[in-house]
XYZ file of N, CA and C in Angstrom:
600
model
N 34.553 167.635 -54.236
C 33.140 168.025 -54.265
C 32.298 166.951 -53.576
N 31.179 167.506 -52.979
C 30.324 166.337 -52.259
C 29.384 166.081 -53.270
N 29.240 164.313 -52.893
C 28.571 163.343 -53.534
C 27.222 163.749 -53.375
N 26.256 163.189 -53.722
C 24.182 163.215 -53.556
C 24.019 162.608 -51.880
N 25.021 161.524 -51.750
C 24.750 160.872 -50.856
C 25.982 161.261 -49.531
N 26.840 162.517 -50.192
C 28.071 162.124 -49.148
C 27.823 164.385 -48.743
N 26.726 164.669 -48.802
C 26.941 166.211 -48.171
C 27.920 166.693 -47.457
N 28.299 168.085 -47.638
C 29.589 167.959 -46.664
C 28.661 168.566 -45.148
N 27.379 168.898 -45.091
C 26.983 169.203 -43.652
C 25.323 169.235 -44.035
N 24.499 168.145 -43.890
C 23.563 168.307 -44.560
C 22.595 168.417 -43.307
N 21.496 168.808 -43.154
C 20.613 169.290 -42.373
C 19.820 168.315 -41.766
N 19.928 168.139 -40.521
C 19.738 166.840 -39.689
C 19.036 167.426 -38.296
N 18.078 166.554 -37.795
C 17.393 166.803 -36.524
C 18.635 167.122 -35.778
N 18.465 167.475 -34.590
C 19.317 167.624 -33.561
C 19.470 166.451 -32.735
N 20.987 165.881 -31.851
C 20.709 164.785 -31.530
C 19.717 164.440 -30.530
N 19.005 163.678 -30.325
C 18.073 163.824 -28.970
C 16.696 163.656 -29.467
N 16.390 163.768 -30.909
C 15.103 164.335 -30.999
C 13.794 163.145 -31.046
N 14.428 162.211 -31.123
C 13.997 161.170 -31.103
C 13.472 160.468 -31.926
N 12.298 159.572 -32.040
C 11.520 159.068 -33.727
C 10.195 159.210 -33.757
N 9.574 159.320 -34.621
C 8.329 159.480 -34.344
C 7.362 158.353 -33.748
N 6.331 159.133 -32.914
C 5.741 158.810 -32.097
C 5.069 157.074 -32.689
N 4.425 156.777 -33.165
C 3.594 156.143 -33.700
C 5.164 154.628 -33.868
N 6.307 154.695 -34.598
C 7.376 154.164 -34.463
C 7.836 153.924 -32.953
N 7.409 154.825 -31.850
C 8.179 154.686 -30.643
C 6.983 153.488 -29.654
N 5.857 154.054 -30.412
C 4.465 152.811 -29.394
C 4.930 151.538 -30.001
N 5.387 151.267 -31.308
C 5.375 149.734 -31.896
C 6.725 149.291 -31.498
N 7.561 149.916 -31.496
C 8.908 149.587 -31.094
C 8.849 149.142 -29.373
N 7.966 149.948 -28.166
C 8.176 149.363 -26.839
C 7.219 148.328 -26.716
N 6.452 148.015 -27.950
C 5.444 146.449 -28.016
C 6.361 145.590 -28.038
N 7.224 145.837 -29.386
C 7.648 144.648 -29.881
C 8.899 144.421 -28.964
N 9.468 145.543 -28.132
C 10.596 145.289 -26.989
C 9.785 144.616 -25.500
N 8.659 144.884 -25.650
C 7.996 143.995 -23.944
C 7.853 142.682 -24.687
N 6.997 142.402 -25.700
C 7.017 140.910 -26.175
C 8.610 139.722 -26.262
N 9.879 140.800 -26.249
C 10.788 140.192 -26.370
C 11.338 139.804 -25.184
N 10.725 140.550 -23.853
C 11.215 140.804 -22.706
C 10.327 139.380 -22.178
N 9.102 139.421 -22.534
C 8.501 138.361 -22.003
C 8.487 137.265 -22.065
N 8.558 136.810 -23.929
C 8.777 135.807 -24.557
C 10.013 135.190 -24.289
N 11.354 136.215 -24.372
C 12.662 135.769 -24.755
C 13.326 135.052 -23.087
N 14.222 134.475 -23.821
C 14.796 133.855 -22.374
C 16.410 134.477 -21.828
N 17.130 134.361 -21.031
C 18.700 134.675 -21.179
C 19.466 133.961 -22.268
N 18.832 133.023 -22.412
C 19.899 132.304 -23.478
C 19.410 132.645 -24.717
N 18.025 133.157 -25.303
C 17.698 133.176 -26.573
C 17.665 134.686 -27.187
N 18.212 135.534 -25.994
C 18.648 136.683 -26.288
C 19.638 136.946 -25.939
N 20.709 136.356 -25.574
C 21.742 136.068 -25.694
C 22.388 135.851 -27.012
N 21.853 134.628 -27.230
C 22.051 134.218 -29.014
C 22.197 135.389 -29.962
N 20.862 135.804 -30.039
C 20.399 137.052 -30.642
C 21.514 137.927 -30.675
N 22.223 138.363 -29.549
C 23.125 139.431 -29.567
C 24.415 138.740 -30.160
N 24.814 137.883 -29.943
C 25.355 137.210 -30.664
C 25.758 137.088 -32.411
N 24.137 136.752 -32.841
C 24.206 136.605 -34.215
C 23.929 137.775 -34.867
N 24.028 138.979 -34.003
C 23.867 140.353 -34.492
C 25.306 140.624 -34.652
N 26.521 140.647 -33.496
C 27.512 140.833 -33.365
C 28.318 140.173 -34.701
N 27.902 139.188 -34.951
C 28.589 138.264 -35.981
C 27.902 138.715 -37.334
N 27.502 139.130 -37.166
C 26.897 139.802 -38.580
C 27.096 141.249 -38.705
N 27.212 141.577 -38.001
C 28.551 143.376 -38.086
C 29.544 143.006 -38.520
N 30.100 142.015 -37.988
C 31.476 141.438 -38.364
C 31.736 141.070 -39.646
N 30.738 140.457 -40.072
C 30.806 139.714 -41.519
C 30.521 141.120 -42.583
N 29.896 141.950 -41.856
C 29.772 143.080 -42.987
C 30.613 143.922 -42.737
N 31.442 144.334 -41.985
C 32.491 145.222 -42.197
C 33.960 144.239 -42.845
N 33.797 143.063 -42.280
C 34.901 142.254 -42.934
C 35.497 142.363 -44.443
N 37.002 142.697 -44.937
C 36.886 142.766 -46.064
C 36.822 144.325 -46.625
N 36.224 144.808 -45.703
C 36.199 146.786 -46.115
C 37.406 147.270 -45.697
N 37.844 148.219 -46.684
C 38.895 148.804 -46.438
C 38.892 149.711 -45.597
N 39.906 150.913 -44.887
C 39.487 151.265 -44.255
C 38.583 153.020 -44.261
N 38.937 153.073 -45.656
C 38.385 154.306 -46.522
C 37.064 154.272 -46.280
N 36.339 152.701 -46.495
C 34.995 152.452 -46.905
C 33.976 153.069 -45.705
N 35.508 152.045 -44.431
C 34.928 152.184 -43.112
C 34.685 153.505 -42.697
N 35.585 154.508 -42.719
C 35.658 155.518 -42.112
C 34.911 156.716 -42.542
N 34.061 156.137 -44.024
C 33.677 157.726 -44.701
C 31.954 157.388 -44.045
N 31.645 158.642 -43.836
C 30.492 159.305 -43.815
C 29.673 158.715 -44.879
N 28.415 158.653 -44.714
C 27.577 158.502 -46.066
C 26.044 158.978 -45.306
N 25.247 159.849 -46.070
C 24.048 159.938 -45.449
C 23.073 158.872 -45.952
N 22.844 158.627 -45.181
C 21.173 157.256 -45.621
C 20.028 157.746 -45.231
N 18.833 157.391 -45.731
C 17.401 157.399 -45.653
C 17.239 157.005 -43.750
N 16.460 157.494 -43.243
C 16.299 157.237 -41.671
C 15.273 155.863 -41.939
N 16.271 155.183 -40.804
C 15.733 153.332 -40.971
C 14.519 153.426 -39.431
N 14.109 152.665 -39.416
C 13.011 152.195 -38.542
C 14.242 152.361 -37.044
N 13.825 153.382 -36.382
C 14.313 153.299 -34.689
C 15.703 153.558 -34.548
N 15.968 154.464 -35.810
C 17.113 155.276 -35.651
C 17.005 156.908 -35.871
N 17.754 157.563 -35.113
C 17.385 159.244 -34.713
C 17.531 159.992 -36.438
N 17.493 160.777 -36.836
C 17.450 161.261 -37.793
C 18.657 161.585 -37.669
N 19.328 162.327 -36.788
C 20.671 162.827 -36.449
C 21.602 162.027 -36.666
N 21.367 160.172 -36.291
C 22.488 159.568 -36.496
C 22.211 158.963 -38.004
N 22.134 159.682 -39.256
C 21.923 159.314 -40.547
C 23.155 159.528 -41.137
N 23.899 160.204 -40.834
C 25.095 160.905 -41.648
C 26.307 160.114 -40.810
N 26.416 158.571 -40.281
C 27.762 158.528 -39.784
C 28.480 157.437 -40.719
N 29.744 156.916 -40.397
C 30.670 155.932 -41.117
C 30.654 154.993 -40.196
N 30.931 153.577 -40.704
C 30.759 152.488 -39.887
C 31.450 152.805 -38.291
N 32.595 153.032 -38.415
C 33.443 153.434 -37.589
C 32.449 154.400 -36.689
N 31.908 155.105 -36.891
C 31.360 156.006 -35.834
C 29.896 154.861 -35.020
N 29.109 154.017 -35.971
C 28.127 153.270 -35.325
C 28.995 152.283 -34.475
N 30.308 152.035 -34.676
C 30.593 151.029 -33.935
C 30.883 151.537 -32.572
N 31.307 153.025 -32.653
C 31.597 153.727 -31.285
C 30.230 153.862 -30.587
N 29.363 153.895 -31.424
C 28.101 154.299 -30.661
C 27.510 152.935 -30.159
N 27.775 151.849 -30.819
C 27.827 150.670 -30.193
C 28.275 150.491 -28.640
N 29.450 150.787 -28.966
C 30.600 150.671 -27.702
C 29.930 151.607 -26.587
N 29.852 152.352 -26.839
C 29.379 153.713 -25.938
C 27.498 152.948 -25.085
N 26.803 152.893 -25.720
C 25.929 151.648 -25.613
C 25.651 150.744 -25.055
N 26.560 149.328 -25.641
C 26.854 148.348 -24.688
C 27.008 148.366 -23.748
N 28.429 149.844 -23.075
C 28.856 150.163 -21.980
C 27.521 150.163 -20.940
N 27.042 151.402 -21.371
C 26.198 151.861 -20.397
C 25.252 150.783 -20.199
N 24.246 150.216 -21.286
C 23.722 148.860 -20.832
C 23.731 148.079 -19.922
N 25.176 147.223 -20.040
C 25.824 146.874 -18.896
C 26.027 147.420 -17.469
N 25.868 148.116 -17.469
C 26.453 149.151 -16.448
C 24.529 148.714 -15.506
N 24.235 149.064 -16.031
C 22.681 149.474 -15.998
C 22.141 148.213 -15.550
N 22.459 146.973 -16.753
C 21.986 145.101 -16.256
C 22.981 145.486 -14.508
N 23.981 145.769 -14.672
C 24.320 144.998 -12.956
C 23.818 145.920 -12.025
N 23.810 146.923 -12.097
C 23.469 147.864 -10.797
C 21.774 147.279 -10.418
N 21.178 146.925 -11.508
C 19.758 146.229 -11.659
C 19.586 145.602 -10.494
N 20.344 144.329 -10.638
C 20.499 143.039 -10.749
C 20.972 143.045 -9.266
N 21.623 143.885 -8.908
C 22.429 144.054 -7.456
C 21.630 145.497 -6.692
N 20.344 145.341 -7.185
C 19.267 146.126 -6.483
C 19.992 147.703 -6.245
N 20.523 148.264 -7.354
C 21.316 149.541 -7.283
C 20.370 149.591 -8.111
N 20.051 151.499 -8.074
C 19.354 152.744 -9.074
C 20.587 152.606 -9.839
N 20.995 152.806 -10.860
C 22.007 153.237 -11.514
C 21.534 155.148 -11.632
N 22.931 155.480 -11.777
C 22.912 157.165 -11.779
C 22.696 157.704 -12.822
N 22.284 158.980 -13.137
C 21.491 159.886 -13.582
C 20.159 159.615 -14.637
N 20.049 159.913 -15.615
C 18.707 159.580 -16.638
C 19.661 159.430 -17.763
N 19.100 158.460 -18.935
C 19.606 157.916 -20.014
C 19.072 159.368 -21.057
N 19.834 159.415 -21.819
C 19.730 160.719 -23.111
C 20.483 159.934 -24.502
N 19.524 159.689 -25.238
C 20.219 159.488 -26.533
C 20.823 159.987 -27.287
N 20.718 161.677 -26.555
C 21.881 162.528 -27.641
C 23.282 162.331 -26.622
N 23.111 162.026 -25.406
C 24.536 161.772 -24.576
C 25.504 160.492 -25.189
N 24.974 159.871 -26.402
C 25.617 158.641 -26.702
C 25.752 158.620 -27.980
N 25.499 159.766 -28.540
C 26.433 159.413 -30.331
C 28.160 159.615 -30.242
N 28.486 159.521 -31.604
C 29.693 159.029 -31.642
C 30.619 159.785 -32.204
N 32.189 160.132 -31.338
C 32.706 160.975 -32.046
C 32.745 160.739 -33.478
N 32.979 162.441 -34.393
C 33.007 162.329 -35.437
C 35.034 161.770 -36.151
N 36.060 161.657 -35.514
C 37.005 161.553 -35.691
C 37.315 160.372 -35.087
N 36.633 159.432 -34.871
C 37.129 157.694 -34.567
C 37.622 157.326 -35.573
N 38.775 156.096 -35.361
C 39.341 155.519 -36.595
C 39.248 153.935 -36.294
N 40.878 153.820 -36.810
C 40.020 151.855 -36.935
C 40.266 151.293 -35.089
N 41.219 151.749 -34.326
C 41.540 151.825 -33.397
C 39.624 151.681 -31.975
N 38.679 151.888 -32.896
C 37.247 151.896 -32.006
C 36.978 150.371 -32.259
N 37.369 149.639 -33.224
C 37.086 147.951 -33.460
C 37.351 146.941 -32.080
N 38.526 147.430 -31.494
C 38.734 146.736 -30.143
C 38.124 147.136 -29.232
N 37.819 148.875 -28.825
C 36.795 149.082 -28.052
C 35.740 148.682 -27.953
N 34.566 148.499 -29.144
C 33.336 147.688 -29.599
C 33.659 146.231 -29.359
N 34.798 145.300 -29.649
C 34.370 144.194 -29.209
C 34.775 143.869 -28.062
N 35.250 144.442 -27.174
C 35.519 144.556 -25.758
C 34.157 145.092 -25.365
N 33.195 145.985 -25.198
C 32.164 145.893 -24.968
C 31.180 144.872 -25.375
N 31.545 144.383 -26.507
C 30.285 142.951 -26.770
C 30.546 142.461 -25.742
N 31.924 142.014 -25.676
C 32.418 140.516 -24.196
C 31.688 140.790 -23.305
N 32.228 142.533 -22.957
C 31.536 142.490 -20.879
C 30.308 142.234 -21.209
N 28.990 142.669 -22.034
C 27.914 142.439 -22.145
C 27.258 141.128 -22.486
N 27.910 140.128 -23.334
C 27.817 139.386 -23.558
C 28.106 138.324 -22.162
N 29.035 138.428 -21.453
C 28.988 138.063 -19.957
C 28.024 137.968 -19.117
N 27.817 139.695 -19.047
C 26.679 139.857 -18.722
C 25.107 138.538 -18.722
N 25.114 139.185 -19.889
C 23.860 138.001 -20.392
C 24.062 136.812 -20.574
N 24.756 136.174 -20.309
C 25.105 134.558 -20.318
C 25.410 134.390 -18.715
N 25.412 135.549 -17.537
C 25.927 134.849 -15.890
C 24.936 134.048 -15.634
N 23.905 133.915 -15.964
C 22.602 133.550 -15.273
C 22.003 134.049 -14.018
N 21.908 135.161 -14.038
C 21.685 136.403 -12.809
C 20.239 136.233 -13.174
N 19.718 136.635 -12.305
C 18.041 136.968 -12.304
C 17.747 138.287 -12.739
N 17.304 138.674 -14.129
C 16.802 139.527 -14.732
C 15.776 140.221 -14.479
N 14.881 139.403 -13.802
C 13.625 140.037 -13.331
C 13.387 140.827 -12.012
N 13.729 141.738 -12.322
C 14.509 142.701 -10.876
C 13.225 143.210 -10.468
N 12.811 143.917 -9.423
C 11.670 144.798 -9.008
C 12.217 146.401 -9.130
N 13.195 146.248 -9.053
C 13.932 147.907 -9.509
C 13.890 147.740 -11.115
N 13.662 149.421 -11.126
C 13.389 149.570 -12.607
C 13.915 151.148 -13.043
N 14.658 150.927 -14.340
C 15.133 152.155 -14.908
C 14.690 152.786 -16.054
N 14.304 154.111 -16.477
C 13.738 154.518 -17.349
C 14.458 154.519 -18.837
N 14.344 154.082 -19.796
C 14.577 154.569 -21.389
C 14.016 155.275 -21.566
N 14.910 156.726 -22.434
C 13.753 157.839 -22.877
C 12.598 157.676 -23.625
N 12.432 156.533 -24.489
C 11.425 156.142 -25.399
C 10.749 155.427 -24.573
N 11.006 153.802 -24.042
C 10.086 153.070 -23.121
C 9.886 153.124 -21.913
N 9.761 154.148 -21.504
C 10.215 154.211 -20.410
C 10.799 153.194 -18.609
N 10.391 152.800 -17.879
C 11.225 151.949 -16.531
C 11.394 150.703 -17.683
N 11.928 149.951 -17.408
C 12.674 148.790 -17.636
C 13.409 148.110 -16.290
N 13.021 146.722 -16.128
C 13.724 145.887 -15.316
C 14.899 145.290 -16.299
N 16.137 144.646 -15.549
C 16.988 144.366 -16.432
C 16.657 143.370 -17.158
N 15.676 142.660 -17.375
C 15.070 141.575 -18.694
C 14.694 142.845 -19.657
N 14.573 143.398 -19.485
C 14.130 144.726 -20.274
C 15.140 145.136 -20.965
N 16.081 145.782 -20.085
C 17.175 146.290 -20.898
C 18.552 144.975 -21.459
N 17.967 143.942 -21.333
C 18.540 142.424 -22.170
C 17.856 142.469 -23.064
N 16.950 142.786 -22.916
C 16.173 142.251 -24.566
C 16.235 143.850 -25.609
N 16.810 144.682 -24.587
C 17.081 146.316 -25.970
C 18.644 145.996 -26.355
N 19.223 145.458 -25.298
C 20.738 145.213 -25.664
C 20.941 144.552 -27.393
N 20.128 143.298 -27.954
C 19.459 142.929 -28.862
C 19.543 143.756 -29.685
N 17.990 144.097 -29.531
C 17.435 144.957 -30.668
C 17.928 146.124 -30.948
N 19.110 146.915 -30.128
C 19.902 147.757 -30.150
C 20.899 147.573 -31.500
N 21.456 146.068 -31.383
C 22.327 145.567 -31.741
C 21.869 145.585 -33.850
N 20.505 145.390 -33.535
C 19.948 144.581 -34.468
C 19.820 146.312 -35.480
N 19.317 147.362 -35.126
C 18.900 148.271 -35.367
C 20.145 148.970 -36.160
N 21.453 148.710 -35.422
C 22.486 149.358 -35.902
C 23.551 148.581 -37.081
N 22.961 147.317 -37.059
C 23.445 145.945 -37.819
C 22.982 146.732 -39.145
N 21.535 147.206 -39.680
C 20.746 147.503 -40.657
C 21.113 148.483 -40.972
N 21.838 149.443 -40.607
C 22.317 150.515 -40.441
C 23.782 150.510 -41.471
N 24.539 149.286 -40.585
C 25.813 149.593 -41.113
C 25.870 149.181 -42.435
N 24.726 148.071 -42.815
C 24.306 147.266 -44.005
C 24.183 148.331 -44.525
N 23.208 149.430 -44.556
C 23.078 150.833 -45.448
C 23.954 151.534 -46.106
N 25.055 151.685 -44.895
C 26.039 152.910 -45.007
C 26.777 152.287 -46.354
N 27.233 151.035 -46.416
C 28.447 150.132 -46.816
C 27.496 149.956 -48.119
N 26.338 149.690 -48.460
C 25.215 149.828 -49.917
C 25.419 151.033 -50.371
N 25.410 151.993 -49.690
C 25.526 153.732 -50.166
C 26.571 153.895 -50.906
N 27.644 153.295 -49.853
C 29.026 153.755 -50.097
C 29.256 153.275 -51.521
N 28.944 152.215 -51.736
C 29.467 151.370 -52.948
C 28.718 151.687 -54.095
N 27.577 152.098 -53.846
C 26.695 152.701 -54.932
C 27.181 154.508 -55.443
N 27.738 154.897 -54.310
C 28.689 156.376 -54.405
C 29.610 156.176 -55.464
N 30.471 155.019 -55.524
C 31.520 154.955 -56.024
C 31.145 153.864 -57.493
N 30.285 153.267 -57.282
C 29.790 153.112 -58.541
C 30.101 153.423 -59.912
């Protein structure tokens, strides 16, 4: 039987739909202030001590804990749609993420458009990942983490759109790489509080 917190299909925006408006103006403030303020190395860090703090919270979970579903309350700058996943699935959506990020910092950086338009429903996470997505996710930290530590010039004159903030130079999309990181960190903190309060 399903739990309060564990529905077996509970009724969720569609992916894509985005967050509300008023959340999406304070969120591309507080992402240009980071873009401006922050440096390669101090958002660098940042991704860093985000990465290491996923780590420390899935560390120790079995893999039951990891893999189950739990629905949570929608956190600040996450889709409504991605409320219902298991660590294991944010870490794919991580991975999936990082990728493209990356992808996105070099084509920047090497005065390439990168191809087509970014869609946030094109990047959730299968529902049948297992523990086997842990090496994929930290193989994407590395290339990205590379990334942001070459000392490339970030401040590109080419610029690519986010569906929420829209163009971004790649100091731009360094400093969402971050707060990306940071958004889904709070997240997994949730799922793994739920879970344990489920079983309670």
């Amino acid at each position: 039987m399903p739990t309060p917190t564990q529905p077996l299909s509970p009724r969720l925006a569609p992916p894509g739909a985005g967050v509300p408006a008023l959340e999406r103006i304070i969120g591309g403030l507080v992402l240009s202030l980071r873009r401006r303020l922050g440096t390669p190395a101090s958002i660098s860090a940042q991704f860093q001590r985000e990465r290491q703090e996923i780590a420390a919270l899935r560390g120790g979970c079995d893999d039951a804990t990891l893999g189950a579903r739990v629905l949570i309350p929608r956190l600040r700058g996450l889709e409504d749609s991605s409320r219902f996943w298991s660590v294991w699935m944010t870490l794919d959506h991580l991975r999936i993420v990082n990728d493209a990020i990356a992808r996105t910092i070099s084509d920047l950086t090497q005065n390439r458009m990168p191809e087509g338009t970014v869609s946030t429903a094109a990047v959730k996470p299968s529902d049948e990942v297992g523990r086997e997505v842990v090496a994929m996710y930290e193989a994407s930290c590395e290339r990205l983490a590379a990334l942001l530590g070459s000392g490339a010039d970030f401040r590109t004159a080419l610029r690519y759109a986010h569906p929420w903030f829209g163009p971004l130079d790649a100091a731009g999309w360094c400093a969402m790489s971050a707060m990306h990181m940071g958004i889904h960190r709070a997240q997994i903190a949730r799922i793994l509080l739920d879970a344990r309060r489920g079983t309670a």
